[in-house]
Short mmCIF file of C-alpha atoms in Angstrom, two decimals:
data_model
loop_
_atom_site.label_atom_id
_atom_site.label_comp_id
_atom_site.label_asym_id
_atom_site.label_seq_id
_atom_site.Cartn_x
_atom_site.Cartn_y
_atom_site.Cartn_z
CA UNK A 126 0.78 -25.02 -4.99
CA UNK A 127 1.69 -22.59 -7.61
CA UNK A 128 3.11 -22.44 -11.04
CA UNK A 129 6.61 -21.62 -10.49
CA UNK A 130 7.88 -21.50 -13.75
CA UNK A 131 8.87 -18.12 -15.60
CA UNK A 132 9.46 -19.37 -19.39
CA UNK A 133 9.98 -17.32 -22.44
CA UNK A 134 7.60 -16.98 -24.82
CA UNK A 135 8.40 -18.00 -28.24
CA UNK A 136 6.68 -15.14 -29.60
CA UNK A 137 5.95 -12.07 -27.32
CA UNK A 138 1.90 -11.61 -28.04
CA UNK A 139 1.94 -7.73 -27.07
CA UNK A 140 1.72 -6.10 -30.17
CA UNK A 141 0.18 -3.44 -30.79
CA UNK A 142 -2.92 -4.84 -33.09
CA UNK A 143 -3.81 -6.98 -30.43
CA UNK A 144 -4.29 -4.87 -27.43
CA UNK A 145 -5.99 -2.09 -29.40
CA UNK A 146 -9.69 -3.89 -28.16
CA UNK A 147 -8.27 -3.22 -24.40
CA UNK A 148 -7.04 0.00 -24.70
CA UNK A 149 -10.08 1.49 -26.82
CA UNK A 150 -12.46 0.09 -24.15
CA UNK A 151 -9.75 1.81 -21.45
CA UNK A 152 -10.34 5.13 -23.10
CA UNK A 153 -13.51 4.88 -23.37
CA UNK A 154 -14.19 4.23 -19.54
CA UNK A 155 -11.73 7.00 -18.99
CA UNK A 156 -13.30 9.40 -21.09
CA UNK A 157 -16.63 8.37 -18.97
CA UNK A 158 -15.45 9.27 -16.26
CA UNK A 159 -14.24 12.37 -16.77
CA UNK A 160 -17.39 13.64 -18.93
CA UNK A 161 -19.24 13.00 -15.66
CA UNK A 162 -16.70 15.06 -13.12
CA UNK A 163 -17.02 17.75 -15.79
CA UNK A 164 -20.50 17.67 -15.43
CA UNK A 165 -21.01 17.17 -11.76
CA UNK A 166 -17.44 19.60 -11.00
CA UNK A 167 -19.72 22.42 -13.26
CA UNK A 168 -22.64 21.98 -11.34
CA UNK A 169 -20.75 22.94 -8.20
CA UNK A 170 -19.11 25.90 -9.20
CA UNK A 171 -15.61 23.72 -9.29
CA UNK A 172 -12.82 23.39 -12.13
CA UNK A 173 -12.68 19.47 -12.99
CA UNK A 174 -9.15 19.83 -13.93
CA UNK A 175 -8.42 21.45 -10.55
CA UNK A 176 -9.55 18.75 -8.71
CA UNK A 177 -7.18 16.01 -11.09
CA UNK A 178 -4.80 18.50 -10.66
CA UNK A 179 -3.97 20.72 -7.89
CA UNK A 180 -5.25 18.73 -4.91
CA UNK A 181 -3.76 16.71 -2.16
CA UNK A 182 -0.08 14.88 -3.27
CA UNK A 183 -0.75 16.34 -6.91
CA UNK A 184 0.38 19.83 -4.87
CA UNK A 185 3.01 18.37 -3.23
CA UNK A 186 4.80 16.61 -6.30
CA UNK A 187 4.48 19.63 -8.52
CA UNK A 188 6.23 21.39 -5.70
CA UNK A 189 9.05 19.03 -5.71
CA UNK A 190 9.52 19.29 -8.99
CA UNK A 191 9.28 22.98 -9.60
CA UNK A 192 10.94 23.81 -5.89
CA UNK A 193 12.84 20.83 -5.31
CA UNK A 194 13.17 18.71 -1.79
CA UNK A 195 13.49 20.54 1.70
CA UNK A 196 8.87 22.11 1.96
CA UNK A 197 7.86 20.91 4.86
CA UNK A 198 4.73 21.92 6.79
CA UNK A 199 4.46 21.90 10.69
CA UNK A 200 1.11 21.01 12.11
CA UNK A 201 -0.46 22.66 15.36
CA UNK A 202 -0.29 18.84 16.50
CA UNK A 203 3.72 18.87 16.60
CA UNK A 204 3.48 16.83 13.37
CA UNK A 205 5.72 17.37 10.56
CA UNK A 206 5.07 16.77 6.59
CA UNK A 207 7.99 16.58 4.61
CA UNK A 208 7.97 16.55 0.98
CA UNK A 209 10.69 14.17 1.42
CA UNK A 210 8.28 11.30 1.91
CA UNK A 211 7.21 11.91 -1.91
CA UNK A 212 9.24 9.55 -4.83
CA UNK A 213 11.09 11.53 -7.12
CA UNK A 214 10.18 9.72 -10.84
CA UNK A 215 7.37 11.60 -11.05
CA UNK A 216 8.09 15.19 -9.93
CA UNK A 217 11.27 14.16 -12.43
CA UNK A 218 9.20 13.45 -15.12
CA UNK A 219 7.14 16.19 -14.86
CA UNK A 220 10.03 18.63 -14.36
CA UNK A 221 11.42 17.30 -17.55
CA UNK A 222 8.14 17.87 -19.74
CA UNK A 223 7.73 21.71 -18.52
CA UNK A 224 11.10 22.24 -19.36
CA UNK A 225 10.78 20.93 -23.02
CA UNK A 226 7.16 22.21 -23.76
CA UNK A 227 5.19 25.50 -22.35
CA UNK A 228 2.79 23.05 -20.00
CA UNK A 229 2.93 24.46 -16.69
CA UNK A 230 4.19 21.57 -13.82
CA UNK A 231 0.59 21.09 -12.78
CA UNK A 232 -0.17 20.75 -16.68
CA UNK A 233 2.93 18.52 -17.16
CA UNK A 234 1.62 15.80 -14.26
CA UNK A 235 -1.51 15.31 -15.86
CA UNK A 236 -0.20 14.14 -18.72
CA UNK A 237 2.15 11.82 -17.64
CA UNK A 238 -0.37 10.18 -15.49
CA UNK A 239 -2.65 10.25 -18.50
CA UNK A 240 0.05 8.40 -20.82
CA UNK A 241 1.20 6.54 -18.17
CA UNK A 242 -2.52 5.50 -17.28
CA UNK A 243 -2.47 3.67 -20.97
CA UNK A 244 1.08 2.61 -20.50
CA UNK A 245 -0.29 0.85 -17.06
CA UNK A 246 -3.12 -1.09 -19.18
CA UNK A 247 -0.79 -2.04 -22.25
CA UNK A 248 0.91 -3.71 -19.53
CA UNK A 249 -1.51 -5.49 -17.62
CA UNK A 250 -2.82 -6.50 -20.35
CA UNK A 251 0.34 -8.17 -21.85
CA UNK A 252 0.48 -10.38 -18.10
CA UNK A 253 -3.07 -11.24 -18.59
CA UNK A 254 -2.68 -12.25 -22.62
CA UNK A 255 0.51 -13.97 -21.76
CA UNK A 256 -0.98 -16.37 -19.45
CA UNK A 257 -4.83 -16.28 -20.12
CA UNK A 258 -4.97 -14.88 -23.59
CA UNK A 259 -6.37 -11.61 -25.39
CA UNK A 260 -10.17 -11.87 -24.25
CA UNK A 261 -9.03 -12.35 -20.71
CA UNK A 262 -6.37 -9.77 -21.57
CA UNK A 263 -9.45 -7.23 -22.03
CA UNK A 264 -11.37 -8.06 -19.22
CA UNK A 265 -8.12 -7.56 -16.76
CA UNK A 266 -8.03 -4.00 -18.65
CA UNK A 267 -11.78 -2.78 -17.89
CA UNK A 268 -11.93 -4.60 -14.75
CA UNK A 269 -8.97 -2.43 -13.49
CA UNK A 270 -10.38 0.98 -15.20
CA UNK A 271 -13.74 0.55 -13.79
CA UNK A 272 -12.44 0.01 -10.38
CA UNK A 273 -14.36 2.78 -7.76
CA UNK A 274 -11.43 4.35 -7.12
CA UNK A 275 -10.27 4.41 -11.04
CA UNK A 276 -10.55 8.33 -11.69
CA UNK A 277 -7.37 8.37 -9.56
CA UNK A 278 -5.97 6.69 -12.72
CA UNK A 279 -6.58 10.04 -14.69
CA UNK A 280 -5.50 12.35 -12.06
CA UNK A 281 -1.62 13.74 -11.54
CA UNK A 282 -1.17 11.00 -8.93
CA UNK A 283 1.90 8.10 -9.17
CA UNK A 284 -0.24 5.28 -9.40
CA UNK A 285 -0.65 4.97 -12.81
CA UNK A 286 3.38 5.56 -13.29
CA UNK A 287 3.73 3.15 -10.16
CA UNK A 288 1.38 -0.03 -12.13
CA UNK A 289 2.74 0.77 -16.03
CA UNK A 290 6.30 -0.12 -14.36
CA UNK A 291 4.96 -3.16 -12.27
CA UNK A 292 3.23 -4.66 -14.92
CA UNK A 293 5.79 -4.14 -17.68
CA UNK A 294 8.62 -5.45 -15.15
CA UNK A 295 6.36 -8.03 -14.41
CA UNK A 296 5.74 -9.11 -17.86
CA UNK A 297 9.77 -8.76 -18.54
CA UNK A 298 10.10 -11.68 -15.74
CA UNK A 299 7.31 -14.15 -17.03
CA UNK A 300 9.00 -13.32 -20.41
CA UNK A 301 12.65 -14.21 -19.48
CA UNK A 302 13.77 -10.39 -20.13
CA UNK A 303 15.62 -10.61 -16.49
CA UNK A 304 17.73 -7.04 -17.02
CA UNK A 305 14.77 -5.19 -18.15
CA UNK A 306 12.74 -6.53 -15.18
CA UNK A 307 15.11 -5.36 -12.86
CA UNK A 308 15.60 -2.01 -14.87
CA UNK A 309 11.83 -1.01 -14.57
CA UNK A 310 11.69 -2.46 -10.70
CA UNK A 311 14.35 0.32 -10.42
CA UNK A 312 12.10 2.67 -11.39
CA UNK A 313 8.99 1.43 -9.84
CA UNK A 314 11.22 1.88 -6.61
CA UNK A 315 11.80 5.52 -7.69
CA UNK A 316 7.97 5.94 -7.87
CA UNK A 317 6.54 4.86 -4.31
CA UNK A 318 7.55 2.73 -1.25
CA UNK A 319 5.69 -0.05 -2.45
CA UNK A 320 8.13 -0.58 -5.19
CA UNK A 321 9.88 -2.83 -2.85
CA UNK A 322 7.07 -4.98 -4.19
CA UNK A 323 8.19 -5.35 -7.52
CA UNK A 324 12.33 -5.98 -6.25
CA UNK A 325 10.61 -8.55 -4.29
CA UNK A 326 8.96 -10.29 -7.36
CA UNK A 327 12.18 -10.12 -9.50
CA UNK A 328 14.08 -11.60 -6.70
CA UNK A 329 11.71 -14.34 -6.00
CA UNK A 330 11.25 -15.24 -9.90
CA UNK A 331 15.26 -14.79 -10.61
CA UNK A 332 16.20 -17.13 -7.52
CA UNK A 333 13.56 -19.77 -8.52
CA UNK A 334 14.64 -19.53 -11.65
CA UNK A 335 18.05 -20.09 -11.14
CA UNK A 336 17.28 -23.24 -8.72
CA UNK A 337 15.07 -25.14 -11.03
CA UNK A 338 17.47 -24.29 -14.09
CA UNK A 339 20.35 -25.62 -12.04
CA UNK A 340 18.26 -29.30 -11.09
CA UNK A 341 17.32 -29.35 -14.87
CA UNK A 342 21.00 -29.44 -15.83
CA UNK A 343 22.10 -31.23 -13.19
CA UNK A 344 19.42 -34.27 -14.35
CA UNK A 345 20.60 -33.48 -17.68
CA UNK A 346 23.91 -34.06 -16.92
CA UNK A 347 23.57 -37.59 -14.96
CA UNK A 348 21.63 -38.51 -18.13
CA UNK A 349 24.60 -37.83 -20.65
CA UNK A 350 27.03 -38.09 -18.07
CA UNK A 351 29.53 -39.58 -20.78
CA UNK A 352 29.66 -36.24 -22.88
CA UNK A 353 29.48 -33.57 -19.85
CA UNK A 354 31.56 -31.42 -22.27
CA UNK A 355 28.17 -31.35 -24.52
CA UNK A 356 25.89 -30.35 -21.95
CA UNK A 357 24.27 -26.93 -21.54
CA UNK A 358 25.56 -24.61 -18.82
CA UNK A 359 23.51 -22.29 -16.75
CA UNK A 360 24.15 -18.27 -17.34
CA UNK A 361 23.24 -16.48 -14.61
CA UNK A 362 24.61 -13.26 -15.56
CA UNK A 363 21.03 -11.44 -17.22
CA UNK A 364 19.28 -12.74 -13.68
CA UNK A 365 21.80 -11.49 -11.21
CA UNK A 366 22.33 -7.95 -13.51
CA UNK A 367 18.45 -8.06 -13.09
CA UNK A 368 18.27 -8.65 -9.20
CA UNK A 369 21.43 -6.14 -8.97
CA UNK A 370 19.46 -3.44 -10.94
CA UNK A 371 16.08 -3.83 -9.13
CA UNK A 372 16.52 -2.30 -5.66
CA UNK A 373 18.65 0.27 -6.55
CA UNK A 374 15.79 3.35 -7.23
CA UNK A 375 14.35 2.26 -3.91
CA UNK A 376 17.37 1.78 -1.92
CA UNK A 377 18.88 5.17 -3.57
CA UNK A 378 16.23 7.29 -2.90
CA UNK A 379 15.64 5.90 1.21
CA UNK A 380 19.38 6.31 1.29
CA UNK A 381 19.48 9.52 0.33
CA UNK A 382 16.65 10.60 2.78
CA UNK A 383 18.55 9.35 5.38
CA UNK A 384 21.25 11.34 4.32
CA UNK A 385 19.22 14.62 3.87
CA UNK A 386 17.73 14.17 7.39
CA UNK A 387 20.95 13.04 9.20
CA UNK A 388 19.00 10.21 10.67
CA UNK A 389 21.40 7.17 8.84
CA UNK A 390 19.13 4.59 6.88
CA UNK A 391 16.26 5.21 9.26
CA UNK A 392 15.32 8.44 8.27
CA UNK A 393 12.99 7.51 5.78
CA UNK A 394 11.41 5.87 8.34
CA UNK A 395 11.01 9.09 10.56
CA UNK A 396 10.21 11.44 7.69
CA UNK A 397 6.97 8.82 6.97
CA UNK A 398 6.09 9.07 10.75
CA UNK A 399 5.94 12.99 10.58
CA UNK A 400 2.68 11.83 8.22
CA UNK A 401 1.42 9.29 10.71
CA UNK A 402 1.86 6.90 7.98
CA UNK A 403 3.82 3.68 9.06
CA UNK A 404 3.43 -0.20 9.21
CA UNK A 405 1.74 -1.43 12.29
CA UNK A 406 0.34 -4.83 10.69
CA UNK A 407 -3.18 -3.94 10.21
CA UNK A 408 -3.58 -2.63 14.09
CA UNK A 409 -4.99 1.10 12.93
CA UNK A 410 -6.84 -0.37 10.39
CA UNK A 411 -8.70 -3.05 12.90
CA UNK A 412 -9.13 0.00 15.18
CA UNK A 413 -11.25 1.96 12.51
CA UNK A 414 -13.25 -1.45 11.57
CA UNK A 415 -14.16 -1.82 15.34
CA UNK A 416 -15.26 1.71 15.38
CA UNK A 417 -17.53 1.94 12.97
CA UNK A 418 -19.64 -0.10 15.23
CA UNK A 419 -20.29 2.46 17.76
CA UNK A 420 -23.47 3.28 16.04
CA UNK A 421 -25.83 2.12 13.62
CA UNK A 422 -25.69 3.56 10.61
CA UNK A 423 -21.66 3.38 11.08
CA UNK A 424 -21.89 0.01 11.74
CA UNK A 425 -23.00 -1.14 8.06
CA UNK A 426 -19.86 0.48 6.91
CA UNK A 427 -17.71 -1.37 9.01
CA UNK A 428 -19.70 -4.71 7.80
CA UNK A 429 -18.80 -3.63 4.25
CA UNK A 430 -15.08 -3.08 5.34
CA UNK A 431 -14.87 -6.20 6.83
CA UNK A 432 -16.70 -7.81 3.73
CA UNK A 433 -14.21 -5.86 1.37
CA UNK A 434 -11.16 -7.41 2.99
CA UNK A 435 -12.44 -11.10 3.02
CA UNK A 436 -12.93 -10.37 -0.47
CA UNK A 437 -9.56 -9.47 -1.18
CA UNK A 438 -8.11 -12.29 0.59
CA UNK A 439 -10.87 -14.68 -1.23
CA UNK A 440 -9.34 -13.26 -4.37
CA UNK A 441 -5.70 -13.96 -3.61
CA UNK A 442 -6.51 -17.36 -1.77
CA UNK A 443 -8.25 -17.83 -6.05
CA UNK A 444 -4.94 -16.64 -7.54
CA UNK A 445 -3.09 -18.80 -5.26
CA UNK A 446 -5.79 -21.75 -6.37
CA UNK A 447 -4.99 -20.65 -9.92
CA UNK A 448 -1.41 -21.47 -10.44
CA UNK A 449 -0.71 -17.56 -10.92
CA UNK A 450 3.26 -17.49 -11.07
CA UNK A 451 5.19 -17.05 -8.50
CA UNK A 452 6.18 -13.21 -9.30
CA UNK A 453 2.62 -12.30 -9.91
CA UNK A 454 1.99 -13.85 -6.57
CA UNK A 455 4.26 -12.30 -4.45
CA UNK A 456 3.83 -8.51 -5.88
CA UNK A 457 -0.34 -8.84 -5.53
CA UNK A 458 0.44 -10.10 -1.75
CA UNK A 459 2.66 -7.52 -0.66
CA UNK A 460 0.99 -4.99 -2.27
CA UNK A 461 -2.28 -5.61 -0.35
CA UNK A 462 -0.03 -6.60 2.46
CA UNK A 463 1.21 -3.24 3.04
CA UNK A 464 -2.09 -1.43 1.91
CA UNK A 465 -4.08 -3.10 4.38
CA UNK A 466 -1.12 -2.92 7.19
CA UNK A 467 -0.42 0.04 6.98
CA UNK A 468 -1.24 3.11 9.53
CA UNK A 469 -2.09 5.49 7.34
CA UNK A 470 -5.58 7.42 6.85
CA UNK A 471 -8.28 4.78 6.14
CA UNK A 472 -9.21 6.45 2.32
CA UNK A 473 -5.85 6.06 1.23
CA UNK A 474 -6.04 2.20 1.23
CA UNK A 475 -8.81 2.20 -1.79
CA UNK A 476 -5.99 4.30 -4.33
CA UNK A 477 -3.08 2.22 -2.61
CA UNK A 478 -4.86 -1.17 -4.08
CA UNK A 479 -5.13 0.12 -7.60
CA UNK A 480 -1.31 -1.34 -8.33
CA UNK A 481 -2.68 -4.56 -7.34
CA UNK A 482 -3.89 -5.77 -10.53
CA UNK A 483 -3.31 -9.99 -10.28
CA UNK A 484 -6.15 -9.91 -8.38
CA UNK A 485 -8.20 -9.21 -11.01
CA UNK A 486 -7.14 -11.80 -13.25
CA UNK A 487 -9.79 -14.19 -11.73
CA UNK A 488 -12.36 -11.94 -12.19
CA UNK A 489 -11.03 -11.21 -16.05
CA UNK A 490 -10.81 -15.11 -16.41
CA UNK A 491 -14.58 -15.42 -15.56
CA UNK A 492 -15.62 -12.59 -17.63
CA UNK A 493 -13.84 -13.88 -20.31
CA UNK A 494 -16.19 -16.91 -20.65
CA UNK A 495 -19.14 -15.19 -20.62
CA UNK A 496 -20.74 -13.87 -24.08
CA UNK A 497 -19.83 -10.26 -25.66
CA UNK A 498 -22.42 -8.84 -24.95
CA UNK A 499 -22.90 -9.72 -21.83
CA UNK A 500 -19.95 -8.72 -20.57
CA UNK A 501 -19.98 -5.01 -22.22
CA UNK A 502 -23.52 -4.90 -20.36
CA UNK A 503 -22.00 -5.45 -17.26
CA UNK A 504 -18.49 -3.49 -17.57
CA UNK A 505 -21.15 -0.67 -19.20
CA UNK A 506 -22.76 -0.57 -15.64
CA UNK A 507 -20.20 -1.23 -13.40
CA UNK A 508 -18.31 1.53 -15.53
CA UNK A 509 -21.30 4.45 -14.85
CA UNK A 510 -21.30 3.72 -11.37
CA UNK A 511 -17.37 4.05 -11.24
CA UNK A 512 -17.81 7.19 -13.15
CA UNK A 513 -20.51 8.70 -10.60
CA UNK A 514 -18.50 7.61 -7.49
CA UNK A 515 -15.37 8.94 -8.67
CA UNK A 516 -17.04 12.46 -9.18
CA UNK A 517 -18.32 12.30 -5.68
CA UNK A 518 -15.63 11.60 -4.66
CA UNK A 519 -13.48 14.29 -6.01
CA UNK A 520 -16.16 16.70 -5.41
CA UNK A 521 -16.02 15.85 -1.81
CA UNK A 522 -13.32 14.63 0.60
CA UNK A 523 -11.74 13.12 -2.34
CA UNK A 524 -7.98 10.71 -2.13
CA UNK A 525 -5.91 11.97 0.28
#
């Protein structure tokens, strides 16, 4: 059903003249959209920069970083948040950047979200040119920066850090580079639970890898059966150091939770639940679908949900149809997997799809046929609408 094959590329096609198309068109739907929270932010008496900032899990990871783990806060409702349930690359990161430069922590989180916002589109488009080619490479690029939810990709949030190390690990595996996969799966696990996402796809591509190598050499082998001392042999070591390496940030860090907390390798587990936030296989989520339909206007809301998830599976079920690889394939499915799954609040789910970016590669493939301008006409759209959500958004109830 799917193209299982991972081979190297004779010549890696990354470089840096050739993306320059998808990262100039990246900045300049970034820069969009913040010219119009700037605008709209000013016209309610509100700092722009505050609100990519200082708000929501921005606070809490510039708190681990400048404070460290053990802030918790203790709702009237007996529930506890722990800024244990917070990954520790970025808080690291921007730890280390106040400490070499006079950016405050707040300061210091912006711009490693901004860099790693570019990082995240160098890399997905490197998967896209590796398999479809440059144009398609572009498309993948705006496709994912014009996304509704995309000022979250400018704000001092993981999930730009989160997708750079996806895609590049992802693009190490289609590539053959087995030890950096697993290095930047390790810390892709450091960054957010989902990075278990990532181990999976490194796993799945190293094992498959392995298998198919082992029948090709073992056909090989019958064939010159009377010079076996000739024949190739198999070296496994790059994909099992790359399978060793990947789960260690995630396993570390859940470990160490557990440890913390006293509650053994659950307690990772238990620190999530003091957020309400679990996986309860989509049960929540089906809850808040069914009642939207309690009244009228609610109800067109929950047809749109409904519409927006048979639209994501349509997508994957087109991936599948596609011959994406096998590692792409996996990642994109548990990554909408546990999005969708999940028990936590509903307008999470939007900013906790952003990683999944093979699911745009249809999309990007069909763009890519259509003419120039045609398709900066319709990014150009798309991309003010994105632009004018995202200020709402941020202006109002905003990502949780």
């Amino acid at each position: 059903m799917t193209d299982l094959a991972t081979r190297v590329a004779a010549v890696p096609r990354s470089r840096p003249g050739r993306v320059a198309p998808a990262l100039l068109g990246y900045a300049a739907v970034r820069v969009l959209g913040l010219v119009v929270l700037a605008v709209w932010s000013a016209a309610r008496d509100k700092s722009a920069y505050t609100l990519l900032t200082a708000r929501w899990d921005s606070l809490w990871y510039t708190r681990v970083a400048e404070l460290g783990y053990g802030y918790e806060v203790r709702l009237a409702n007996g529930d506890v948040h722990s800024n244990l349930a917070f990954f520790p690359l970025l808080p690291w990161l921007e730890r280390l950047l106040h400490a070499v430069s006079p950016l405050s922590y707040a300061d210091a989180g912006f711009v490693v979200g901004a860099v790693a916002s570019f990082a995240a589109a160098w890399g997905i488009f490197a998967v896209a040119d590796h398999l479809y080619g440059a144009r398609a490479g572009v498309c993948a690029v705006l496709l994912w920066a014009v996304l509704p939810v995309g000022i979250v990709q400018s704000m001092a949030y993981s999930e730009s850090l989160f997708t750079a190390l996806a895609a590049w690990s992802l693009y190490a595996v289609l590539t053959g580079r087995w030890v950096t996969a697993g290095a930047l799966a390790l810390l892709a696990g450091l960054t957010r639970p989902v990075g278990l996402a990532v181990v999976a796809a490194v796993w799945t591509a190293a094992v498959v890898s392995f298998v198919r190598e082992l029948r090709e050499l073992r056909e090989l082998r019958e064939f010159v059966r009377e010079r076996r001392e000739d024949t190739p042999v198999a070296r496994p070591w790059p994909r099992l150091a790359g399978m060793l390496l990947a789960p260690l940030g995630a396993a570390g860090y859940v470990l160490w939770v557990g440890h913390r907390t006293g509650a053994g390798p659950l307690g990772y587990l238990e620190v999530q639940a003091g957020w309400r936030n679990g996986f309860d296989g989509g049960y929540a989520f089906a809850r808040f679908i069914a009642g939207q339909f309690t009244a009228f206007p609610s109800a067109l809301a929950g047809v749109g949900l409904i519409v927006g998830v048979a639209l994501l599976i349509l997508l994957y079920v087109v991936c599948v149809r596609q011959r994406q690889p096998l590692p792409l394939l996996v990642y994109a499915g548990l990554v909408t997997a546990l999005a969708l799954c999940a028990s936590s609040y509903f307008g999470s789910k939007p900013r906790l799809l952003l990683p999944a970016f093979p699911l745009l590669l249809p999309l990007a493939l069909a763009l890519a046929r259509l003419r120039t301008a045609r398709v900066a006409a319709l990014v150009g759209a798309v991309a003010v609408a994105s632009a004018v959500y995202g200020a709402f958004w941020l202006n109002g109830s905003g990502p949780p």
